[in-house]
Short mmCIF file of C-alpha atoms and ligand atoms in Angstrom, two decimals:
data_model
loop_
_atom_site.label_atom_id
_atom_site.label_comp_id
_atom_site.label_asym_id
_atom_site.label_seq_id
_atom_site.Cartn_x
_atom_site.Cartn_y
_atom_site.Cartn_z
CA MET O 1 -90.02 -166.99 125.17
CA SER O 2 -91.34 -165.10 122.19
CA ILE O 3 -91.98 -161.38 122.48
CA VAL O 4 -95.14 -161.51 120.34
CA GLU O 5 -97.39 -164.55 120.30
CA PHE O 6 -100.63 -164.77 118.29
CA ARG O 7 -102.68 -167.81 119.25
CA ASN O 8 -105.61 -168.43 116.97
CA VAL O 9 -106.39 -164.73 116.74
CA THR O 10 -109.58 -163.70 115.01
CA LYS O 11 -110.60 -160.12 114.32
CA THR O 12 -113.81 -158.98 112.75
CA PHE O 13 -115.22 -155.61 111.75
CA GLY O 14 -118.97 -156.16 111.81
CA PRO O 15 -119.69 -158.93 109.33
CA VAL O 16 -116.17 -158.83 107.85
CA THR O 17 -113.53 -161.19 109.21
CA VAL O 18 -110.21 -159.42 108.87
CA LEU O 19 -107.92 -161.85 110.73
CA ARG O 20 -108.68 -165.57 110.54
CA ASP O 21 -107.18 -167.85 113.19
CA VAL O 22 -103.77 -166.23 112.99
CA ASP O 23 -100.92 -168.06 114.71
CA LEU O 24 -97.62 -166.24 114.80
CA SER O 25 -94.67 -166.26 117.10
CA ILE O 26 -91.98 -163.59 116.95
CA GLN O 27 -88.69 -163.79 118.84
CA ARG O 28 -86.57 -160.98 120.24
CA GLY O 29 -84.27 -159.44 117.64
CA GLU O 30 -86.29 -160.51 114.64
CA VAL O 31 -86.98 -158.00 111.89
CA VAL O 32 -90.24 -159.21 110.42
CA VAL O 33 -91.34 -157.70 107.14
CA LEU O 34 -95.05 -158.04 106.50
CA ILE O 35 -96.30 -157.80 102.93
CA GLY O 36 -99.54 -158.54 101.16
CA PRO O 37 -102.24 -157.02 99.01
CA SER O 38 -104.21 -154.01 100.18
CA GLY O 39 -106.98 -155.05 102.56
CA SER O 40 -105.33 -158.34 103.50
CA GLY O 41 -105.20 -157.34 107.18
CA LYS O 42 -101.60 -156.18 107.64
CA SER O 43 -102.47 -152.96 109.46
CA THR O 44 -105.04 -154.72 111.56
CA LEU O 45 -102.54 -157.39 112.60
CA LEU O 46 -100.07 -154.70 113.62
CA ARG O 47 -102.68 -152.65 115.46
CA CYS O 48 -103.84 -155.67 117.42
CA ILE O 49 -100.32 -156.01 118.82
CA ASN O 50 -100.51 -152.73 120.70
CA ALA O 51 -104.23 -153.08 121.32
CA LEU O 52 -105.31 -150.22 119.09
CA GLU O 53 -107.74 -152.87 117.85
CA THR O 54 -109.35 -155.40 120.16
CA ILE O 55 -109.29 -159.04 119.12
CA ASP O 56 -112.46 -161.12 118.93
CA GLY O 57 -111.06 -164.61 119.31
CA GLY O 58 -107.93 -166.38 120.49
CA ASP O 59 -105.20 -164.67 122.47
CA LEU O 60 -102.33 -162.34 121.76
CA VAL O 61 -99.48 -161.97 124.23
CA VAL O 62 -96.90 -159.20 123.94
CA ASP O 63 -93.88 -159.30 126.25
CA GLY O 64 -95.86 -161.42 128.69
CA ILE O 65 -98.96 -159.21 128.67
CA SER O 66 -102.15 -160.37 126.99
CA VAL O 67 -104.11 -157.79 124.99
CA ARG O 68 -107.12 -159.10 126.88
CA GLU O 69 -105.83 -157.83 130.22
CA LYS O 70 -107.10 -154.75 132.01
CA ARG O 71 -106.47 -151.19 130.92
CA THR O 72 -103.50 -150.39 133.12
CA ARG O 73 -101.70 -153.48 131.80
CA ILE O 74 -102.57 -152.52 128.24
CA ARG O 75 -100.92 -149.16 128.80
CA HIS O 76 -97.85 -150.98 129.97
CA LEU O 77 -97.98 -153.22 126.91
CA ARG O 78 -98.17 -150.17 124.65
CA GLN O 79 -95.09 -148.69 126.24
CA GLU O 80 -93.22 -151.84 125.21
CA ALA O 81 -94.49 -151.69 121.61
CA GLY O 82 -93.68 -148.41 119.86
CA MET O 83 -95.76 -147.57 116.83
CA VAL O 84 -94.89 -145.61 113.69
CA PHE O 85 -97.79 -144.63 111.44
CA GLN O 86 -98.01 -144.10 107.72
CA GLN O 87 -99.24 -140.53 108.27
CA PHE O 88 -96.60 -139.75 110.98
CA ASN O 89 -99.28 -138.37 113.36
CA LEU O 90 -96.92 -135.94 115.04
CA PHE O 91 -98.54 -133.58 117.54
CA PRO O 92 -98.82 -130.37 115.51
CA GLN O 93 -98.88 -128.01 118.48
CA LEU O 94 -95.50 -129.26 119.72
CA THR O 95 -92.00 -128.81 118.33
CA ALA O 96 -90.01 -131.83 117.19
CA LEU O 97 -88.21 -131.89 120.55
CA GLU O 98 -91.44 -131.62 122.52
CA ASN O 99 -92.95 -134.40 120.42
CA VAL O 100 -90.07 -136.69 121.32
CA ALA O 101 -90.13 -135.64 124.97
CA PHE O 102 -93.90 -136.11 125.15
CA GLY O 103 -93.93 -139.85 125.86
CA PRO O 104 -91.32 -139.82 128.62
CA ARG O 105 -92.99 -136.83 130.28
CA HIS O 106 -96.53 -138.12 130.25
CA VAL O 107 -95.98 -141.85 130.39
CA ARG O 108 -92.77 -142.36 132.33
CA GLY O 109 -93.19 -139.21 134.42
CA THR O 110 -89.75 -137.91 133.45
CA HIS O 111 -89.07 -134.28 134.37
CA ARG O 112 -89.51 -131.86 131.45
CA ALA O 113 -85.90 -130.67 131.35
CA GLU O 114 -84.54 -134.19 131.49
CA ALA O 115 -87.00 -135.43 128.86
CA LEU O 116 -85.89 -132.63 126.52
CA VAL O 117 -82.24 -133.53 126.98
CA GLN O 118 -82.98 -137.15 126.12
CA ALA O 119 -85.05 -135.98 123.16
CA GLU O 120 -82.07 -134.05 121.79
CA VAL O 121 -80.02 -137.23 121.86
CA LEU O 122 -82.72 -139.19 120.06
CA LEU O 123 -83.25 -136.51 117.42
CA ALA O 124 -79.52 -136.46 116.76
CA LYS O 125 -79.67 -140.21 116.38
CA VAL O 126 -82.28 -139.94 113.61
CA GLY O 127 -80.21 -137.19 111.99
CA LEU O 128 -82.32 -134.24 113.09
CA GLY O 129 -80.17 -132.66 115.77
CA GLU O 130 -80.59 -129.24 114.17
CA ARG O 131 -84.34 -129.40 113.70
CA GLY O 132 -85.51 -129.76 117.29
CA HIS O 133 -87.22 -126.41 117.55
CA HIS O 134 -89.20 -126.73 114.34
CA TYR O 135 -92.88 -127.57 114.35
CA PRO O 136 -94.02 -130.59 112.31
CA ALA O 137 -95.54 -128.34 109.64
CA GLU O 138 -92.08 -126.87 109.08
CA LEU O 139 -90.49 -130.26 108.38
CA SER O 140 -90.45 -132.44 105.27
CA GLY O 141 -92.32 -135.72 105.31
CA GLY O 142 -89.10 -137.69 105.73
CA GLN O 143 -88.06 -135.51 108.64
CA GLN O 144 -91.47 -135.82 110.25
CA GLN O 145 -91.34 -139.58 110.01
CA ARG O 146 -87.89 -139.64 111.61
CA VAL O 147 -89.21 -137.47 114.44
CA ALA O 148 -92.07 -139.95 114.79
CA ILE O 149 -89.59 -142.80 115.08
CA ALA O 150 -87.66 -140.88 117.74
CA ARG O 151 -90.90 -140.16 119.59
CA ALA O 152 -91.72 -143.87 119.71
CA LEU O 153 -88.17 -144.79 120.77
CA ALA O 154 -88.23 -142.23 123.60
CA VAL O 155 -90.51 -144.44 125.67
CA LYS O 156 -87.84 -147.16 125.39
CA PRO O 157 -89.95 -149.88 123.78
CA LYS O 158 -88.73 -153.43 123.37
CA LEU O 159 -90.47 -153.74 120.05
CA MET O 160 -91.20 -151.37 117.19
CA LEU O 161 -94.17 -151.59 114.86
CA PHE O 162 -94.09 -149.77 111.53
CA ASP O 163 -97.20 -149.46 109.37
CA GLU O 164 -96.09 -148.49 105.86
CA PRO O 165 -93.72 -145.84 107.22
CA THR O 166 -92.59 -144.68 103.78
CA SER O 167 -95.80 -144.98 101.79
CA ALA O 168 -96.81 -141.35 102.32
CA LEU O 169 -93.37 -140.10 101.29
CA ASP O 170 -92.03 -138.94 97.96
CA PRO O 171 -89.55 -141.53 96.62
CA GLU O 172 -86.54 -139.30 97.24
CA LEU O 173 -87.41 -139.01 100.95
CA ARG O 174 -87.86 -142.71 101.61
CA GLN O 175 -84.22 -143.64 101.94
CA GLU O 176 -83.55 -141.36 104.91
CA VAL O 177 -86.34 -143.10 106.82
CA LEU O 178 -85.29 -146.58 105.73
CA ARG O 179 -81.70 -145.88 106.79
CA VAL O 180 -82.84 -144.93 110.28
CA MET O 181 -84.87 -148.13 110.44
CA GLN O 182 -81.92 -150.17 109.24
CA SER O 183 -79.62 -148.78 111.92
CA LEU O 184 -82.29 -149.53 114.50
CA ALA O 185 -82.40 -153.11 113.27
CA GLU O 186 -78.62 -153.29 113.44
CA GLU O 187 -78.77 -152.28 117.09
CA GLY O 188 -80.87 -155.38 117.66
CA MET O 189 -84.33 -153.82 117.96
CA THR O 190 -87.19 -156.24 117.40
CA MET O 191 -89.24 -154.84 114.53
CA ILE O 192 -92.38 -155.67 112.63
CA VAL O 193 -92.60 -153.66 109.44
CA VAL O 194 -95.49 -153.47 107.01
CA THR O 195 -93.96 -152.16 103.80
CA HIS O 196 -93.77 -152.45 100.06
CA GLU O 197 -90.02 -151.77 100.15
CA ILE O 198 -88.79 -155.10 98.88
CA GLY O 199 -85.18 -153.88 98.97
CA PHE O 200 -85.54 -153.21 102.70
CA ALA O 201 -87.10 -156.64 103.22
CA ARG O 202 -84.13 -158.32 101.57
CA LYS O 203 -81.38 -156.23 103.11
CA VAL O 204 -82.68 -155.72 106.65
CA GLY O 205 -85.44 -158.25 107.18
CA THR O 206 -84.71 -161.51 108.96
CA ARG O 207 -88.12 -162.90 108.14
CA LEU O 208 -90.73 -162.27 105.47
CA ILE O 209 -94.44 -162.84 105.98
CA PHE O 210 -97.03 -162.71 103.21
CA MET O 211 -100.67 -162.17 104.14
CA GLU O 212 -103.75 -162.75 102.06
CA GLY O 213 -107.38 -162.44 103.12
CA GLY O 214 -106.61 -162.26 106.83
CA LYS O 215 -104.28 -165.25 106.85
CA ILE O 216 -100.52 -165.72 106.86
CA THR O 217 -99.86 -167.82 103.78
CA VAL O 218 -96.08 -167.55 103.44
CA ASP O 219 -93.52 -167.19 106.22
CA GLY O 220 -89.80 -167.59 105.73
CA ASP O 221 -86.37 -166.22 104.90
CA PRO O 222 -86.62 -162.98 102.88
CA ALA O 223 -83.83 -163.66 100.38
CA ALA O 224 -84.98 -167.22 99.68
CA LEU O 225 -88.62 -166.18 99.23
CA LEU O 226 -87.81 -163.18 97.08
CA ASP O 227 -85.42 -165.08 94.84
CA ASN O 228 -87.67 -168.06 94.47
CA PRO O 229 -91.27 -167.36 95.41
CA GLU O 230 -92.90 -170.75 95.14
CA ASN O 231 -96.32 -169.53 96.21
CA PRO O 232 -97.97 -168.33 92.98
CA ARG O 233 -99.84 -165.51 94.71
CA LEU O 234 -96.67 -164.22 96.30
CA ARG O 235 -94.97 -164.41 92.93
CA GLU O 236 -97.77 -162.40 91.37
CA PHE O 237 -97.74 -159.90 94.22
CA LEU O 238 -93.99 -159.36 93.94
CA HIS O 239 -94.39 -158.92 90.24
CA HIS O 240 -96.77 -156.01 90.87
CA VAL O 241 -94.70 -154.35 93.57
CA HIS O 242 -91.40 -154.39 91.73
CA MET S 1 -133.02 -81.68 113.05
CA ASP S 2 -130.05 -80.83 115.23
CA PHE S 3 -128.05 -83.43 117.06
CA ASP S 4 -128.02 -82.13 120.62
CA TRP S 5 -124.82 -83.28 122.29
CA SER S 6 -125.94 -82.09 125.70
CA VAL S 7 -128.65 -84.77 125.65
CA VAL S 8 -125.97 -87.41 125.25
CA VAL S 9 -123.81 -85.88 127.97
CA ASP S 10 -126.75 -85.84 130.37
CA ALA S 11 -127.73 -89.39 129.56
CA LEU S 12 -124.22 -90.78 129.65
CA PRO S 13 -123.96 -91.68 133.36
CA ALA S 14 -127.17 -93.70 133.19
CA LEU S 15 -126.17 -95.32 129.90
CA LEU S 16 -122.76 -96.24 131.26
CA GLY S 17 -124.47 -97.78 134.24
CA GLY S 18 -126.54 -99.84 131.84
CA ALA S 19 -123.46 -100.78 129.86
CA LYS S 20 -121.81 -101.96 133.06
CA LEU S 21 -124.74 -104.24 133.72
CA THR S 22 -124.63 -105.49 130.13
CA VAL S 23 -120.97 -106.39 130.58
CA LEU S 24 -121.73 -108.06 133.89
CA ILE S 25 -124.55 -110.19 132.45
CA ALA S 26 -122.52 -111.13 129.38
CA ALA S 27 -119.33 -111.89 131.33
CA ALA S 28 -120.98 -113.95 134.05
CA GLY S 29 -123.26 -115.65 131.53
CA LEU S 30 -120.43 -116.52 129.20
CA VAL S 31 -118.18 -117.90 131.94
CA GLY S 32 -121.03 -120.17 132.95
CA GLY S 33 -122.00 -120.85 129.34
CA THR S 34 -118.47 -121.86 128.45
CA LEU S 35 -118.40 -124.29 131.36
CA VAL S 36 -121.79 -125.76 130.50
CA GLY S 37 -120.92 -125.83 126.80
CA THR S 38 -117.62 -127.57 127.45
CA VAL S 39 -119.26 -130.29 129.51
CA ALA S 40 -122.11 -130.75 127.02
CA GLY S 41 -119.69 -130.64 124.07
CA PHE S 42 -117.53 -133.39 125.62
CA ALA S 43 -120.68 -135.41 126.27
CA ARG S 44 -121.68 -134.99 122.62
CA ALA S 45 -118.24 -135.91 121.33
CA PHE S 46 -117.13 -138.65 123.68
CA GLY S 47 -120.01 -139.41 126.05
CA ASN S 48 -121.81 -142.72 126.26
CA ARG S 49 -125.22 -143.02 124.67
CA LEU S 50 -127.11 -141.58 127.65
CA LEU S 51 -124.86 -138.54 128.14
CA ASN S 52 -124.85 -137.91 124.42
CA ALA S 53 -128.65 -138.06 124.25
CA LEU S 54 -129.05 -135.74 127.26
CA ALA S 55 -126.68 -133.20 125.75
CA LEU S 56 -128.40 -133.45 122.38
CA VAL S 57 -131.84 -132.79 123.88
CA TYR S 58 -130.46 -129.77 125.73
CA VAL S 59 -128.82 -128.35 122.62
CA GLU S 60 -131.86 -128.86 120.42
CA LEU S 61 -134.24 -127.47 123.03
CA ILE S 62 -132.27 -124.25 123.28
CA ARG S 63 -131.43 -123.87 119.62
CA GLY S 64 -135.05 -124.49 118.71
CA THR S 65 -136.55 -121.74 120.88
CA PRO S 66 -136.05 -117.95 120.86
CA ILE S 67 -133.94 -116.46 123.62
CA VAL S 68 -136.77 -114.07 124.57
CA VAL S 69 -138.99 -117.06 125.26
CA GLN S 70 -136.21 -118.66 127.28
CA VAL S 71 -135.74 -115.65 129.52
CA MET S 72 -139.51 -115.23 129.94
CA PHE S 73 -139.72 -118.87 130.94
CA ILE S 74 -136.91 -118.55 133.46
CA TYR S 75 -138.15 -115.28 134.91
CA PHE S 76 -141.92 -115.83 134.96
CA ALA S 77 -142.67 -119.54 134.55
CA LEU S 78 -139.84 -121.15 136.51
CA PRO S 79 -140.65 -119.36 139.79
CA MET S 80 -144.23 -120.66 139.56
CA LEU S 81 -143.14 -124.19 138.73
CA ALA S 82 -140.37 -124.47 141.28
CA HIS S 83 -141.62 -122.03 143.93
CA ILE S 84 -138.45 -119.97 143.92
CA ARG S 85 -137.82 -116.26 143.70
CA ILE S 86 -135.57 -115.03 140.99
CA THR S 87 -134.30 -111.51 140.32
CA PRO S 88 -134.25 -110.08 136.80
CA LEU S 89 -130.45 -109.98 136.89
CA SER S 90 -130.04 -113.63 137.81
CA ALA S 91 -132.68 -114.62 135.25
CA ALA S 92 -130.70 -112.70 132.63
CA ILE S 93 -127.40 -114.34 133.59
CA ALA S 94 -128.97 -117.78 133.76
CA THR S 95 -130.45 -117.30 130.30
CA ILE S 96 -127.08 -116.44 128.79
CA VAL S 97 -125.55 -119.44 130.56
CA ILE S 98 -128.01 -121.94 129.13
CA ASN S 99 -128.39 -120.24 125.76
CA ALA S 100 -124.71 -119.67 125.01
CA GLY S 101 -123.97 -123.07 126.61
CA ALA S 102 -125.96 -124.85 123.90
CA TYR S 103 -124.23 -123.07 121.05
CA ILE S 104 -120.83 -123.46 122.67
CA ALA S 105 -121.53 -127.19 123.12
CA GLU S 106 -121.76 -127.52 119.36
CA ILE S 107 -118.58 -125.49 118.91
CA VAL S 108 -116.72 -127.67 121.42
CA ARG S 109 -118.04 -130.86 119.89
CA GLY S 110 -117.11 -129.77 116.38
CA ALA S 111 -113.61 -128.77 117.41
CA LEU S 112 -113.00 -132.00 119.35
CA LEU S 113 -114.21 -134.16 116.49
CA SER S 114 -112.20 -132.18 113.95
CA VAL S 115 -108.94 -133.36 115.49
CA ASN S 116 -107.38 -136.08 113.37
CA LYS S 117 -108.08 -139.53 114.83
CA GLY S 118 -104.47 -140.48 114.15
CA LEU S 119 -103.28 -138.09 116.86
CA LYS S 120 -105.43 -139.80 119.46
CA GLU S 121 -104.00 -143.14 118.36
CA ALA S 122 -100.48 -141.78 118.47
CA GLY S 123 -101.07 -140.71 122.07
CA LEU S 124 -102.64 -144.02 123.06
CA ALA S 125 -99.89 -145.95 121.29
CA LEU S 126 -97.32 -144.26 123.54
CA GLY S 127 -99.14 -145.77 126.50
CA LEU S 128 -101.09 -142.73 127.68
CA PRO S 129 -104.47 -143.16 129.34
CA THR S 130 -107.36 -141.71 127.33
CA TRP S 131 -107.85 -138.74 129.64
CA LYS S 132 -104.26 -137.66 129.17
CA VAL S 133 -104.66 -137.90 125.41
CA LEU S 134 -107.70 -135.65 125.74
CA VAL S 135 -105.95 -133.14 127.98
CA PHE S 136 -102.55 -132.99 126.31
CA VAL S 137 -103.20 -133.85 122.67
CA ILE S 138 -106.78 -133.30 121.54
CA GLY S 139 -107.69 -130.51 123.98
CA PRO S 140 -104.94 -128.05 123.01
CA ILE S 141 -105.57 -128.51 119.30
CA ALA S 142 -109.34 -128.28 119.66
CA LEU S 143 -109.00 -125.19 121.85
CA ARG S 144 -107.13 -123.35 119.12
CA ARG S 145 -109.78 -124.26 116.59
CA MET S 146 -112.55 -123.17 118.96
CA ILE S 147 -111.34 -119.63 119.40
CA PRO S 148 -112.80 -118.02 116.24
CA PRO S 149 -116.32 -119.49 116.57
CA LEU S 150 -116.22 -118.98 120.34
CA GLY S 151 -115.41 -115.29 119.86
CA ASN S 152 -118.30 -115.06 117.47
CA GLN S 153 -120.65 -116.57 120.02
CA PHE S 154 -119.39 -114.18 122.71
CA ILE S 155 -120.30 -111.23 120.50
CA ILE S 156 -123.73 -112.67 119.74
CA SER S 157 -124.44 -113.28 123.43
CA LEU S 158 -123.30 -109.80 124.38
CA LYS S 159 -125.77 -108.32 121.93
CA ASP S 160 -128.49 -110.77 122.99
CA THR S 161 -128.49 -109.20 126.45
CA SER S 162 -130.41 -106.29 124.89
CA LEU S 163 -133.40 -108.61 124.59
CA PHE S 164 -133.61 -108.76 128.36
CA ILE S 165 -135.38 -105.44 128.14
CA VAL S 166 -138.47 -107.67 128.26
CA ILE S 167 -137.90 -108.59 131.90
CA GLY S 168 -136.91 -105.10 132.93
CA VAL S 169 -133.28 -105.73 133.86
CA GLY S 170 -131.55 -102.35 133.67
CA GLU S 171 -128.99 -103.13 131.01
CA LEU S 172 -127.94 -100.71 128.30
CA THR S 173 -130.92 -101.03 125.97
CA ARG S 174 -133.36 -100.75 128.85
CA GLU S 175 -131.59 -97.63 130.14
CA GLY S 176 -131.75 -96.11 126.67
CA GLN S 177 -135.44 -96.91 126.44
CA GLU S 178 -136.19 -95.31 129.78
CA ILE S 179 -134.28 -92.10 129.07
CA MET S 180 -135.90 -91.87 125.68
CA ALA S 181 -139.33 -92.27 127.20
CA SER S 182 -138.71 -89.22 129.41
CA ASN S 183 -137.01 -86.87 126.92
CA PHE S 184 -138.13 -88.20 123.52
CA ARG S 185 -134.65 -87.65 122.04
CA ALA S 186 -134.62 -90.88 120.02
CA VAL S 187 -131.80 -89.90 117.66
CA GLU S 188 -129.30 -88.91 120.34
CA ILE S 189 -130.12 -91.72 122.71
CA TRP S 190 -130.15 -94.61 120.24
CA THR S 191 -127.00 -93.30 118.56
CA ALA S 192 -125.27 -93.24 121.93
CA VAL S 193 -126.57 -96.72 122.79
CA ALA S 194 -125.44 -98.12 119.45
CA ILE S 195 -121.98 -96.62 119.87
CA LEU S 196 -121.64 -98.08 123.35
CA TYR S 197 -122.49 -101.54 121.99
CA LEU S 198 -120.00 -101.04 119.18
CA ILE S 199 -117.29 -100.15 121.68
CA MET S 200 -117.97 -103.34 123.65
CA THR S 201 -118.09 -105.61 120.61
CA SER S 202 -114.98 -104.00 119.11
CA ALA S 203 -113.10 -104.60 122.32
CA LEU S 204 -114.13 -108.26 122.12
CA THR S 205 -113.14 -108.48 118.47
CA LEU S 206 -109.74 -106.99 119.23
CA ALA S 207 -109.17 -109.39 122.11
CA LEU S 208 -110.13 -112.22 119.78
CA ARG S 209 -107.74 -111.12 117.03
CA PHE S 210 -104.98 -110.80 119.57
CA THR S 211 -105.58 -114.32 120.91
CA GLU S 212 -105.76 -115.76 117.41
CA LYS S 213 -102.46 -114.14 116.53
CA ARG S 214 -100.75 -115.41 119.65
CA MET S 215 -101.99 -118.96 119.23
CA ARG S 216 -101.13 -120.68 115.99
CA ILE S 217 -104.37 -122.17 114.72
CA LEU S 218 -103.68 -125.80 113.83
N1 ADP U 301 -112.04 -149.65 111.43
C1 ADP U 301 -112.48 -150.49 110.46
N2 ADP U 301 -113.81 -150.70 110.28
C2 ADP U 301 -114.25 -151.55 109.34
N3 ADP U 301 -113.47 -152.24 108.52
C3 ADP U 301 -112.15 -152.08 108.63
C4 ADP U 301 -111.58 -151.20 109.60
N4 ADP U 301 -110.24 -151.23 109.49
C5 ADP U 301 -109.98 -152.09 108.49
N5 ADP U 301 -111.11 -152.60 107.98
C6 ADP U 301 -111.21 -153.60 106.89
O1 ADP U 301 -110.37 -154.66 107.25
C7 ADP U 301 -109.71 -155.18 106.12
C8 ADP U 301 -108.22 -155.19 106.38
O2 ADP U 301 -107.77 -153.87 106.52
P1 ADP U 301 -106.26 -153.53 106.83
O3 ADP U 301 -105.81 -154.27 108.02
O4 ADP U 301 -106.17 -152.04 106.86
O5 ADP U 301 -105.53 -154.08 105.53
P2 ADP U 301 -104.11 -153.73 104.95
O6 ADP U 301 -103.36 -152.94 105.94
O7 ADP U 301 -103.48 -155.04 104.65
O8 ADP U 301 -104.37 -152.96 103.68
C9 ADP U 301 -110.11 -154.31 104.96
O9 ADP U 301 -111.13 -154.98 104.25
C10 ADP U 301 -110.65 -153.08 105.59
O10 ADP U 301 -111.66 -152.52 104.80
MG1 MG U 302 -102.64 -150.95 105.84
#
């Protein structure tokens, strides 16, 4: 059974249709890289998966839970789908450690001391073992984004969603984030990544999806599509990104 | 003319009594006003249409009328309308509650809405219910941002209690007025009254600075 299943999903913002009859099935262990022009609906598609946006038509099932179910089930769904934002969105009043411990404490009900111990392990895993007691404002963008990844992982999701995780970063800080994502993929995490990092798509992605105007127009093997983009729009898009 | 210190010394017990009442009215009024303002501010920021409209009417009603008129209404008009008896002291406290409450509502609303929407989404995305996001994410950040304007409002309300001279509650200004009326020593009495107000507002300012220093404003 697939872990994410879009069935004829439509999403509108007022008069604007942002997702048009999207069908998409993602299996466990896939690393799906989502690309497409600005405004094509990539963020919206991702945000529908953990119900940060509500869908207007069709159905969307994540790990057996439909986004149309009631609120308590949605909260459960969100715990299974960790989210990493372009702007990091770390809690500024909490240290890096407290940020990572936040989810387990308030969602899983883990005891504070235990949550902090687990947070140390996760921070070490993203290469920030020494930075636990710093506040977000005291960290570089790359470090903040790695803390944000650790924070999402702390709730033990089955699936990770990344919305342009490196777009807000200076070029020299992107690699440290991409490396963390790559090692996560190597551990077998199911991931859906909106990104312009074509190198990441080729090296780490197991599947490449190209969106245009709220529709998925290309879906296939990253290397094959990048080497030989038959779709003219994809070819043009890649030309601009490179 | 000579500044006669003995006048101040003689008047001091009565003035201190008035100052005590001023502090009581301000403290009780501001505790209540903060509660009312918090509720109304949440209604303005996150309430449904009805709650939002109710809170808005309340805020505009209070901000659009002078506090002297408000206390006159509560002390003289309300007892006639509702057939209740009300003491000057409780009218004074009630006026600070509703008056400061309206201004604090706007402070609370502004602070809540100033918190980056992304933080709310980050909390929700972890699987938290909305109320927990409010309590553990938005609330603490908004609270820090509220402290400077809240301190400002506290000082304004403290000074506003002097207007309650119009209903005869024996706070500091009223005490000063009464002593002055019997000894005609305007310079000594109003200097002493002004200094007592300054001491109270300075204490508030210091407490505010201290709190701001302890809490990192985010
Ligand atoms: N909250 C919103 N309200 C109104 N329109 C929105 C909202 N979010 C996104 N949109 C619109 O939806 C379209 C797709 O947006 P988005 O999913 O962010 O695209 P992408 O991530 O591919 O750049 C855009 O036209 C955008 O203006
Ligand atoms: Mg986007």
